[in-house]
Amino acid sequence: MATDYYAVLGVRRDASQDEIKKAFRRLARELHPDVNPDPKTQERFKEINAAYEVLSDPQKKQVYDLGGDPLSANGGGGPGGFGAGGFGNFSDIMDAFFGTASQRGPRSRTRRGQDAMIRLEIDLNEAAFGTTKDIQVDTAVVCTTCSGEGAAPGTSAQTCDMCRGRGEVSQVTRSFLGQVMTSRPCPQCQGFGTVVPTPCPECAGDGRIRSRRTLTVKIPAGVDNGTRIQLAGEGEVGPGGGPAGDLYVEIHELAHAVFQRRGDDLHCTVTIPMTAAALGTKCPLETLDGLEEIDVRPGTQSGQSIPLHGRGITHLRGGGRGDLIVHVEVMTPSKLDPEQERLLRELAQLRGEERPTGQFQPGQQGLFSRLKDAFNGR
Ligand SMILES: [Zn+2]
Ligand SMILES: [Zn+2]
C-alpha cells in the first residue's frame, strides 16, 4: 500500500468519522496554501485531502481498509484487487461490506414531526395585558387504529426479504476501473429494512392521521407583532408515531382606532381649538385603563405632548409599562363670522399683534419629524 491515509491524518485506524473530520479540519487550517504557500506544505495539503476523501467516504474507506486504494486506477479491485482471490472468497468480502453497512443500519420508520406555525390576531388591549385564546389547530396526530405502527390491526411489519433487514442492497459491477461495489437503498422497503404487508386502513401506513383540535394558548402581556410563542410538542406528530414537532403561534396585532404603538409606548393625537389651547381645557380620553381626563395646560402649543406615564403596553420582560403620549394639535379657525372676526381683531390689538412679523428659529421641527426621530431613537 503506497500511502497510509490514517498516518497522514494522524488518527488511529479505529477513529470515528468525527475524529477523522476533526483531524482533517485542524490540518487543513494549518496547511492551507493561502496560509502556507511553501511547495512542500502544498504537497502535504494534497495528501491530507486525498486521505480525507477516502476516509470520510464509508465506501472508499471500506475498499481502502480491505487493502485497495480507491484513488488509484488499479487499486479499487482491478487485477490484484478484491474478487481475484487475494482476499479470500467472494462472500467474505460481501460480509465485510455488509457487516459495515449494517452498522449504518436501515433507516427508522419513526421520525420527528414537523414544526407548525399558526397566526393569531389579537387587539391592542390583549397585547397590553395578555390574554388566553382558544385556537383551532389542524395537525397530524398518532393514528389510534394502529397506534402509529402503520400496520393493520392484527398484522405487523416484517423483515424485508430483499435486503434481509439491512435497508440497503449492494451490487458489484464491472467497470473499466475494475469491480466496483455500490450500495443503494433497498427498493422493496425504501431503506426501512421492514415491509408492512397490510397497511393500516385508517392512515394508509403513515402511522398518523390529520385531525382538528382546539388548543388554549396563554398570550403573555407585552407581545408584539411578529412575536412567536413556542408550544413544545404541539406540532405535527412524526411518521411512524415519531415525536411531535413544535407549534409556533405568531402574533399579529390588529391596528387600534386611536392608539399607535411604538415599542411599548402608545401615541395618539388630540386636536383642540386655538382658544382652548390658550385658555387650557380638559379632554376625556378612553385609555386602555378606562376613561381619563387629559389636562391641557393654558398656553399649550401645537406639537406639544402630554405623557401619561405607565399607561402603555406592559413590558414583555421585566414588568412595568410604557407610556401613553398624547400629542396636541391646535386648530386655527378657518371660517370667521363678522362678530368673531371683530373680537379677534380686538384681541390682536390688545396684545399688540396687529402686524406680527413672525419669529424664525433654526431647527424647529414639526410634529411628524419629531415622531420619526423618536421612532429612530434619535
Ligand atoms: Zn393507522
Ligand atoms: Zn429491503
PDB file of N, CA and C in Angstrom, residues 153-232:
ATOM      1  N   PRO A 153     -54.493  -3.583  12.124  1.00  0.00           N
ATOM      2  CA  PRO A 153     -54.623  -4.318  13.396  1.00  0.00           C
ATOM      3  C   PRO A 153     -54.518  -5.825  13.172  1.00  0.00           C
ATOM      4  N   GLY A 154     -53.773  -6.494  14.019  1.00  0.00           N
ATOM      5  CA  GLY A 154     -53.593  -7.943  13.899  1.00  0.00           C
ATOM      6  C   GLY A 154     -52.437  -8.327  12.989  1.00  0.00           C
ATOM      7  N   THR A 155     -51.850  -7.362  12.290  1.00  0.00           N
ATOM      8  CA  THR A 155     -50.678  -7.660  11.460  1.00  0.00           C
ATOM      9  C   THR A 155     -49.491  -6.866  12.008  1.00  0.00           C
ATOM     10  N   SER A 156     -48.315  -7.128  11.462  1.00  0.00           N
ATOM     11  CA  SER A 156     -47.165  -6.346  11.906  1.00  0.00           C
ATOM     12  C   SER A 156     -46.166  -6.224  10.771  1.00  0.00           C
ATOM     13  N   ALA A 157     -45.262  -5.306  10.941  1.00  0.00           N
ATOM     14  CA  ALA A 157     -44.219  -5.117   9.934  1.00  0.00           C
ATOM     15  C   ALA A 157     -43.313  -6.344   9.914  1.00  0.00           C
ATOM     16  N   GLN A 158     -42.822  -6.698   8.727  1.00  0.00           N
ATOM     17  CA  GLN A 158     -41.953  -7.868   8.621  1.00  0.00           C
ATOM     18  C   GLN A 158     -40.617  -7.501   8.002  1.00  0.00           C
ATOM     19  N   THR A 159     -39.606  -8.250   8.405  1.00  0.00           N
ATOM     20  CA  THR A 159     -38.271  -8.006   7.863  1.00  0.00           C
ATOM     21  C   THR A 159     -38.295  -8.152   6.342  1.00  0.00           C
ATOM     22  N   CYS A 160     -37.709  -7.189   5.688  1.00  0.00           N
ATOM     23  CA  CYS A 160     -37.694  -7.178   4.223  1.00  0.00           C
ATOM     24  C   CYS A 160     -36.837  -8.334   3.719  1.00  0.00           C
ATOM     25  N   ASP A 161     -37.380  -9.155   2.795  1.00  0.00           N
ATOM     26  CA  ASP A 161     -36.611 -10.310   2.347  1.00  0.00           C
ATOM     27  C   ASP A 161     -35.588  -9.944   1.280  1.00  0.00           C
ATOM     28  N   MET A 162     -35.759  -8.806   0.663  1.00  0.00           N
ATOM     29  CA  MET A 162     -34.810  -8.434  -0.391  1.00  0.00           C
ATOM     30  C   MET A 162     -33.465  -7.998   0.203  1.00  0.00           C
ATOM     31  N   CYS A 163     -33.531  -7.217   1.292  1.00  0.00           N
ATOM     32  CA  CYS A 163     -32.276  -6.720   1.889  1.00  0.00           C
ATOM     33  C   CYS A 163     -32.001  -7.394   3.219  1.00  0.00           C
ATOM     34  N   ARG A 164     -32.854  -8.309   3.593  1.00  0.00           N
ATOM     35  CA  ARG A 164     -32.739  -9.026   4.865  1.00  0.00           C
ATOM     36  C   ARG A 164     -32.636  -8.058   6.056  1.00  0.00           C
ATOM     37  N   GLY A 165     -33.378  -6.982   5.949  1.00  0.00           N
ATOM     38  CA  GLY A 165     -33.481  -6.048   7.076  1.00  0.00           C
ATOM     39  C   GLY A 165     -32.399  -4.995   7.122  1.00  0.00           C
ATOM     40  N   ARG A 166     -31.470  -5.037   6.154  1.00  0.00           N
ATOM     41  CA  ARG A 166     -30.374  -4.064   6.216  1.00  0.00           C
ATOM     42  C   ARG A 166     -30.777  -2.697   5.691  1.00  0.00           C
ATOM     43  N   GLY A 167     -31.819  -2.665   4.874  1.00  0.00           N
ATOM     44  CA  GLY A 167     -32.270  -1.388   4.353  1.00  0.00           C
ATOM     45  C   GLY A 167     -31.536  -0.955   3.095  1.00  0.00           C
ATOM     46  N   GLU A 168     -30.466  -1.677   2.753  1.00  0.00           N
ATOM     47  CA  GLU A 168     -29.794  -1.331   1.503  1.00  0.00           C
ATOM     48  C   GLU A 168     -29.317  -2.589   0.796  1.00  0.00           C
ATOM     49  N   VAL A 169     -29.198  -2.459  -0.483  1.00  0.00           N
ATOM     50  CA  VAL A 169     -28.709  -3.578  -1.274  1.00  0.00           C
ATOM     51  C   VAL A 169     -27.408  -3.160  -1.926  1.00  0.00           C
ATOM     52  N   SER A 170     -26.498  -4.126  -2.065  1.00  0.00           N
ATOM     53  CA  SER A 170     -25.206  -3.824  -2.666  1.00  0.00           C
ATOM     54  C   SER A 170     -25.062  -4.610  -3.947  1.00  0.00           C
ATOM     55  N   GLN A 171     -24.258  -4.062  -4.804  1.00  0.00           N
ATOM     56  CA  GLN A 171     -24.115  -4.654  -6.121  1.00  0.00           C
ATOM     57  C   GLN A 171     -22.656  -4.534  -6.534  1.00  0.00           C
ATOM     58  N   VAL A 172     -22.139  -5.576  -7.121  1.00  0.00           N
ATOM     59  CA  VAL A 172     -20.782  -5.485  -7.657  1.00  0.00           C
ATOM     60  C   VAL A 172     -20.897  -5.380  -9.168  1.00  0.00           C
ATOM     61  N   THR A 173     -20.364  -4.316  -9.697  1.00  0.00           N
ATOM     62  CA  THR A 173     -20.406  -4.165 -11.150  1.00  0.00           C
ATOM     63  C   THR A 173     -18.986  -4.064 -11.671  1.00  0.00           C
ATOM     64  N   ARG A 174     -18.828  -4.479 -12.904  1.00  0.00           N
ATOM     65  CA  ARG A 174     -17.523  -4.446 -13.525  1.00  0.00           C
ATOM     66  C   ARG A 174     -17.426  -3.140 -14.307  1.00  0.00           C
ATOM     67  N   SER A 175     -16.405  -2.369 -14.036  1.00  0.00           N
ATOM     68  CA  SER A 175     -16.223  -1.136 -14.794  1.00  0.00           C
ATOM     69  C   SER A 175     -14.804  -1.117 -15.306  1.00  0.00           C
ATOM     70  N   PHE A 176     -14.424  -0.121 -16.050  1.00  0.00           N
ATOM     71  CA  PHE A 176     -13.062  -0.091 -16.590  1.00  0.00           C
ATOM     72  C   PHE A 176     -12.028   0.104 -15.475  1.00  0.00           C
ATOM     73  N   LEU A 177     -12.489   0.495 -14.273  1.00  0.00           N
ATOM     74  CA  LEU A 177     -11.574   0.602 -13.128  1.00  0.00           C
ATOM     75  C   LEU A 177     -11.450  -0.729 -12.398  1.00  0.00           C
ATOM     76  N   GLY A 178     -12.232  -1.682 -12.829  1.00  0.00           N
ATOM     77  CA  GLY A 178     -12.240  -2.946 -12.106  1.00  0.00           C
ATOM     78  C   GLY A 178     -13.627  -3.148 -11.536  1.00  0.00           C
ATOM     79  N   GLN A 179     -13.705  -3.995 -10.510  1.00  0.00           N
ATOM     80  CA  GLN A 179     -15.016  -4.252  -9.929  1.00  0.00           C
ATOM     81  C   GLN A 179     -15.335  -3.167  -8.901  1.00  0.00           C
ATOM     82  N   VAL A 180     -16.533  -2.678  -8.981  1.00  0.00           N
ATOM     83  CA  VAL A 180     -16.934  -1.577  -8.095  1.00  0.00           C
ATOM     84  C   VAL A 180     -18.150  -2.014  -7.290  1.00  0.00           C
ATOM     85  N   MET A 181     -18.060  -1.774  -6.007  1.00  0.00           N
ATOM     86  CA  MET A 181     -19.164  -2.138  -5.118  1.00  0.00           C
ATOM     87  C   MET A 181     -20.006  -0.896  -4.850  1.00  0.00           C
ATOM     88  N   THR A 182     -21.275  -1.000  -5.118  1.00  0.00           N
ATOM     89  CA  THR A 182     -22.143   0.139  -4.806  1.00  0.00           C
ATOM     90  C   THR A 182     -23.289  -0.339  -3.924  1.00  0.00           C
ATOM     91  N   SER A 183     -23.708   0.524  -3.014  1.00  0.00           N
ATOM     92  CA  SER A 183     -24.891   0.218  -2.203  1.00  0.00           C
ATOM     93  C   SER A 183     -25.926   1.295  -2.468  1.00  0.00           C
ATOM     94  N   ARG A 184     -27.163   0.889  -2.419  1.00  0.00           N
ATOM     95  CA  ARG A 184     -28.233   1.878  -2.576  1.00  0.00           C
ATOM     96  C   ARG A 184     -29.387   1.438  -1.687  1.00  0.00           C
ATOM     97  N   PRO A 185     -30.282   2.356  -1.354  1.00  0.00           N
ATOM     98  CA  PRO A 185     -31.417   1.980  -0.510  1.00  0.00           C
ATOM     99  C   PRO A 185     -32.205   0.862  -1.168  1.00  0.00           C
ATOM    100  N   CYS A 186     -32.660  -0.061  -0.352  1.00  0.00           N
ATOM    101  CA  CYS A 186     -33.403  -1.207  -0.869  1.00  0.00           C
ATOM    102  C   CYS A 186     -34.696  -0.733  -1.534  1.00  0.00           C
ATOM    103  N   PRO A 187     -34.901  -1.117  -2.793  1.00  0.00           N
ATOM    104  CA  PRO A 187     -36.096  -0.634  -3.495  1.00  0.00           C
ATOM    105  C   PRO A 187     -37.394  -1.235  -2.951  1.00  0.00           C
ATOM    106  N   GLN A 188     -37.288  -2.389  -2.316  1.00  0.00           N
ATOM    107  CA  GLN A 188     -38.524  -3.035  -1.845  1.00  0.00           C
ATOM    108  C   GLN A 188     -39.051  -2.382  -0.564  1.00  0.00           C
ATOM    109  N   CYS A 189     -38.142  -1.985   0.329  1.00  0.00           N
ATOM    110  CA  CYS A 189     -38.584  -1.430   1.614  1.00  0.00           C
ATOM    111  C   CYS A 189     -38.229   0.051   1.756  1.00  0.00           C
ATOM    112  N   GLN A 190     -37.728   0.660   0.701  1.00  0.00           N
ATOM    113  CA  GLN A 190     -37.301   2.067   0.708  1.00  0.00           C
ATOM    114  C   GLN A 190     -36.284   2.353   1.826  1.00  0.00           C
ATOM    115  N   GLY A 191     -35.524   1.335   2.172  1.00  0.00           N
ATOM    116  CA  GLY A 191     -34.457   1.552   3.149  1.00  0.00           C
ATOM    117  C   GLY A 191     -34.875   1.360   4.592  1.00  0.00           C
ATOM    118  N   PHE A 192     -36.130   0.991   4.815  1.00  0.00           N
ATOM    119  CA  PHE A 192     -36.587   0.831   6.205  1.00  0.00           C
ATOM    120  C   PHE A 192     -36.140  -0.499   6.806  1.00  0.00           C
ATOM    121  N   GLY A 193     -35.872  -1.472   5.939  1.00  0.00           N
ATOM    122  CA  GLY A 193     -35.481  -2.794   6.433  1.00  0.00           C
ATOM    123  C   GLY A 193     -36.663  -3.674   6.766  1.00  0.00           C
ATOM    124  N   THR A 194     -37.831  -3.063   6.818  1.00  0.00           N
ATOM    125  CA  THR A 194     -39.048  -3.832   7.079  1.00  0.00           C
ATOM    126  C   THR A 194     -40.096  -3.433   6.052  1.00  0.00           C
ATOM    127  N   VAL A 195     -41.019  -4.344   5.822  1.00  0.00           N
ATOM    128  CA  VAL A 195     -42.161  -4.005   4.959  1.00  0.00           C
ATOM    129  C   VAL A 195     -43.441  -4.214   5.760  1.00  0.00           C
ATOM    130  N   VAL A 196     -44.439  -3.430   5.419  1.00  0.00           N
ATOM    131  CA  VAL A 196     -45.742  -3.577   6.066  1.00  0.00           C
ATOM    132  C   VAL A 196     -46.664  -4.223   5.037  1.00  0.00           C
ATOM    133  N   PRO A 197     -46.904  -5.555   5.182  1.00  0.00           N
ATOM    134  CA  PRO A 197     -47.687  -6.253   4.140  1.00  0.00           C
ATOM    135  C   PRO A 197     -49.120  -5.731   4.051  1.00  0.00           C
ATOM    136  N   THR A 198     -49.713  -5.420   5.206  1.00  0.00           N
ATOM    137  CA  THR A 198     -51.087  -4.922   5.207  1.00  0.00           C
ATOM    138  C   THR A 198     -51.110  -3.570   5.922  1.00  0.00           C
ATOM    139  N   PRO A 199     -51.040  -2.496   5.169  1.00  0.00           N
ATOM    140  CA  PRO A 199     -51.020  -1.183   5.836  1.00  0.00           C
ATOM    141  C   PRO A 199     -52.334  -0.911   6.550  1.00  0.00           C
ATOM    142  N   CYS A 200     -52.221  -0.128   7.606  1.00  0.00           N
ATOM    143  CA  CYS A 200     -53.401   0.272   8.370  1.00  0.00           C
ATOM    144  C   CYS A 200     -54.383   1.003   7.451  1.00  0.00           C
ATOM    145  N   PRO A 201     -55.639   0.581   7.436  1.00  0.00           N
ATOM    146  CA  PRO A 201     -56.584   1.203   6.507  1.00  0.00           C
ATOM    147  C   PRO A 201     -56.901   2.666   6.883  1.00  0.00           C
ATOM    148  N   GLU A 202     -56.709   2.998   8.135  1.00  0.00           N
ATOM    149  CA  GLU A 202     -57.068   4.342   8.597  1.00  0.00           C
ATOM    150  C   GLU A 202     -56.046   5.379   8.109  1.00  0.00           C
ATOM    151  N   CYS A 203     -54.746   5.062   8.210  1.00  0.00           N
ATOM    152  CA  CYS A 203     -53.704   6.054   7.930  1.00  0.00           C
ATOM    153  C   CYS A 203     -52.875   5.663   6.713  1.00  0.00           C
ATOM    154  N   ALA A 204     -53.251   4.591   6.025  1.00  0.00           N
ATOM    155  CA  ALA A 204     -52.530   4.115   4.849  1.00  0.00           C
ATOM    156  C   ALA A 204     -51.064   3.819   5.171  1.00  0.00           C
ATOM    157  N   GLY A 205     -50.795   3.447   6.406  1.00  0.00           N
ATOM    158  CA  GLY A 205     -49.445   3.020   6.777  1.00  0.00           C
ATOM    159  C   GLY A 205     -48.546   4.143   7.295  1.00  0.00           C
ATOM    160  N   ASP A 206     -49.038   5.380   7.290  1.00  0.00           N
ATOM    161  CA  ASP A 206     -48.218   6.519   7.721  1.00  0.00           C
ATOM    162  C   ASP A 206     -48.101   6.595   9.247  1.00  0.00           C
ATOM    163  N   GLY A 207     -49.046   5.963   9.933  1.00  0.00           N
ATOM    164  CA  GLY A 207     -48.998   5.972  11.402  1.00  0.00           C
ATOM    165  C   GLY A 207     -49.602   7.211  12.022  1.00  0.00           C
ATOM    166  N   ARG A 208     -50.125   8.088  11.183  1.00  0.00           N
ATOM    167  CA  ARG A 208     -50.730   9.313  11.737  1.00  0.00           C
ATOM    168  C   ARG A 208     -51.879   9.751  10.837  1.00  0.00           C
ATOM    169  N   ILE A 209     -52.765  10.476  11.417  1.00  0.00           N
ATOM    170  CA  ILE A 209     -53.912  10.982  10.665  1.00  0.00           C
ATOM    171  C   ILE A 209     -54.052  12.471  10.961  1.00  0.00           C
ATOM    172  N   ARG A 210     -54.735  13.172  10.081  1.00  0.00           N
ATOM    173  CA  ARG A 210     -54.947  14.602  10.307  1.00  0.00           C
ATOM    174  C   ARG A 210     -56.149  14.775  11.215  1.00  0.00           C
ATOM    175  N   SER A 211     -56.036  15.745  12.064  1.00  0.00           N
ATOM    176  CA  SER A 211     -57.124  15.955  12.999  1.00  0.00           C
ATOM    177  C   SER A 211     -57.178  17.423  13.396  1.00  0.00           C
ATOM    178  N   ARG A 212     -58.347  17.889  13.716  1.00  0.00           N
ATOM    179  CA  ARG A 212     -58.505  19.272  14.166  1.00  0.00           C
ATOM    180  C   ARG A 212     -58.733  19.242  15.667  1.00  0.00           C
ATOM    181  N   ARG A 213     -57.989  20.091  16.360  1.00  0.00           N
ATOM    182  CA  ARG A 213     -58.215  20.150  17.792  1.00  0.00           C
ATOM    183  C   ARG A 213     -58.126  21.592  18.246  1.00  0.00           C
ATOM    184  N   THR A 214     -58.613  21.809  19.434  1.00  0.00           N
ATOM    185  CA  THR A 214     -58.617  23.154  19.994  1.00  0.00           C
ATOM    186  C   THR A 214     -57.572  23.220  21.091  1.00  0.00           C
ATOM    187  N   LEU A 215     -56.743  24.248  21.004  1.00  0.00           N
ATOM    188  CA  LEU A 215     -55.678  24.436  21.992  1.00  0.00           C
ATOM    189  C   LEU A 215     -55.927  25.756  22.707  1.00  0.00           C
ATOM    190  N   THR A 216     -55.712  25.764  23.978  1.00  0.00           N
ATOM    191  CA  THR A 216     -55.810  27.021  24.707  1.00  0.00           C
ATOM    192  C   THR A 216     -54.409  27.581  24.886  1.00  0.00           C
ATOM    193  N   VAL A 217     -54.200  28.784  24.370  1.00  0.00           N
ATOM    194  CA  VAL A 217     -52.871  29.393  24.396  1.00  0.00           C
ATOM    195  C   VAL A 217     -52.880  30.599  25.305  1.00  0.00           C
ATOM    196  N   LYS A 218     -51.904  30.641  26.186  1.00  0.00           N
ATOM    197  CA  LYS A 218     -51.772  31.798  27.064  1.00  0.00           C
ATOM    198  C   LYS A 218     -50.851  32.810  26.384  1.00  0.00           C
ATOM    199  N   ILE A 219     -51.385  34.000  26.138  1.00  0.00           N
ATOM    200  CA  ILE A 219     -50.594  35.045  25.493  1.00  0.00           C
ATOM    201  C   ILE A 219     -50.091  35.989  26.588  1.00  0.00           C
ATOM    202  N   PRO A 220     -48.783  36.079  26.785  1.00  0.00           N
ATOM    203  CA  PRO A 220     -48.286  36.951  27.857  1.00  0.00           C
ATOM    204  C   PRO A 220     -48.467  38.426  27.507  1.00  0.00           C
ATOM    205  N   ALA A 221     -48.563  39.261  28.524  1.00  0.00           N
ATOM    206  CA  ALA A 221     -48.676  40.699  28.308  1.00  0.00           C
ATOM    207  C   ALA A 221     -47.395  41.211  27.670  1.00  0.00           C
ATOM    208  N   GLY A 222     -47.533  42.101  26.688  1.00  0.00           N
ATOM    209  CA  GLY A 222     -46.364  42.732  26.090  1.00  0.00           C
ATOM    210  C   GLY A 222     -45.943  42.154  24.754  1.00  0.00           C
ATOM    211  N   VAL A 223     -46.659  41.152  24.254  1.00  0.00           N
ATOM    212  CA  VAL A 223     -46.283  40.606  22.942  1.00  0.00           C
ATOM    213  C   VAL A 223     -46.493  41.676  21.874  1.00  0.00           C
ATOM    214  N   ASP A 224     -45.772  41.507  20.778  1.00  0.00           N
ATOM    215  CA  ASP A 224     -45.845  42.497  19.704  1.00  0.00           C
ATOM    216  C   ASP A 224     -46.072  41.771  18.387  1.00  0.00           C
ATOM    217  N   ASN A 225     -46.309  42.543  17.362  1.00  0.00           N
ATOM    218  CA  ASN A 225     -46.408  41.990  16.019  1.00  0.00           C
ATOM    219  C   ASN A 225     -45.213  41.103  15.735  1.00  0.00           C
ATOM    220  N   GLY A 226     -45.435  39.871  15.333  1.00  0.00           N
ATOM    221  CA  GLY A 226     -44.317  39.005  14.959  1.00  0.00           C
ATOM    222  C   GLY A 226     -43.746  38.190  16.108  1.00  0.00           C
ATOM    223  N   THR A 227     -44.163  38.464  17.344  1.00  0.00           N
ATOM    224  CA  THR A 227     -43.707  37.648  18.472  1.00  0.00           C
ATOM    225  C   THR A 227     -44.176  36.204  18.240  1.00  0.00           C
ATOM    226  N   ARG A 228     -43.268  35.268  18.457  1.00  0.00           N
ATOM    227  CA  ARG A 228     -43.656  33.860  18.292  1.00  0.00           C
ATOM    228  C   ARG A 228     -43.657  33.161  19.638  1.00  0.00           C
ATOM    229  N   ILE A 229     -44.737  32.505  19.918  1.00  0.00           N
ATOM    230  CA  ILE A 229     -44.845  31.750  21.154  1.00  0.00           C
ATOM    231  C   ILE A 229     -44.669  30.275  20.797  1.00  0.00           C
ATOM    232  N   GLN A 230     -43.707  29.643  21.440  1.00  0.00           N
ATOM    233  CA  GLN A 230     -43.403  28.253  21.110  1.00  0.00           C
ATOM    234  C   GLN A 230     -44.174  27.321  22.032  1.00  0.00           C
ATOM    235  N   LEU A 231     -44.914  26.415  21.440  1.00  0.00           N
ATOM    236  CA  LEU A 231     -45.616  25.404  22.227  1.00  0.00           C
ATOM    237  C   LEU A 231     -44.952  24.062  21.905  1.00  0.00           C
ATOM    238  N   ALA A 232     -44.077  23.631  22.801  1.00  0.00           N
ATOM    239  CA  ALA A 232     -43.282  22.429  22.551  1.00  0.00           C
ATOM    240  C   ALA A 232     -44.187  21.210  22.410  1.00  0.00           C
TER     241      ALA A 232
END
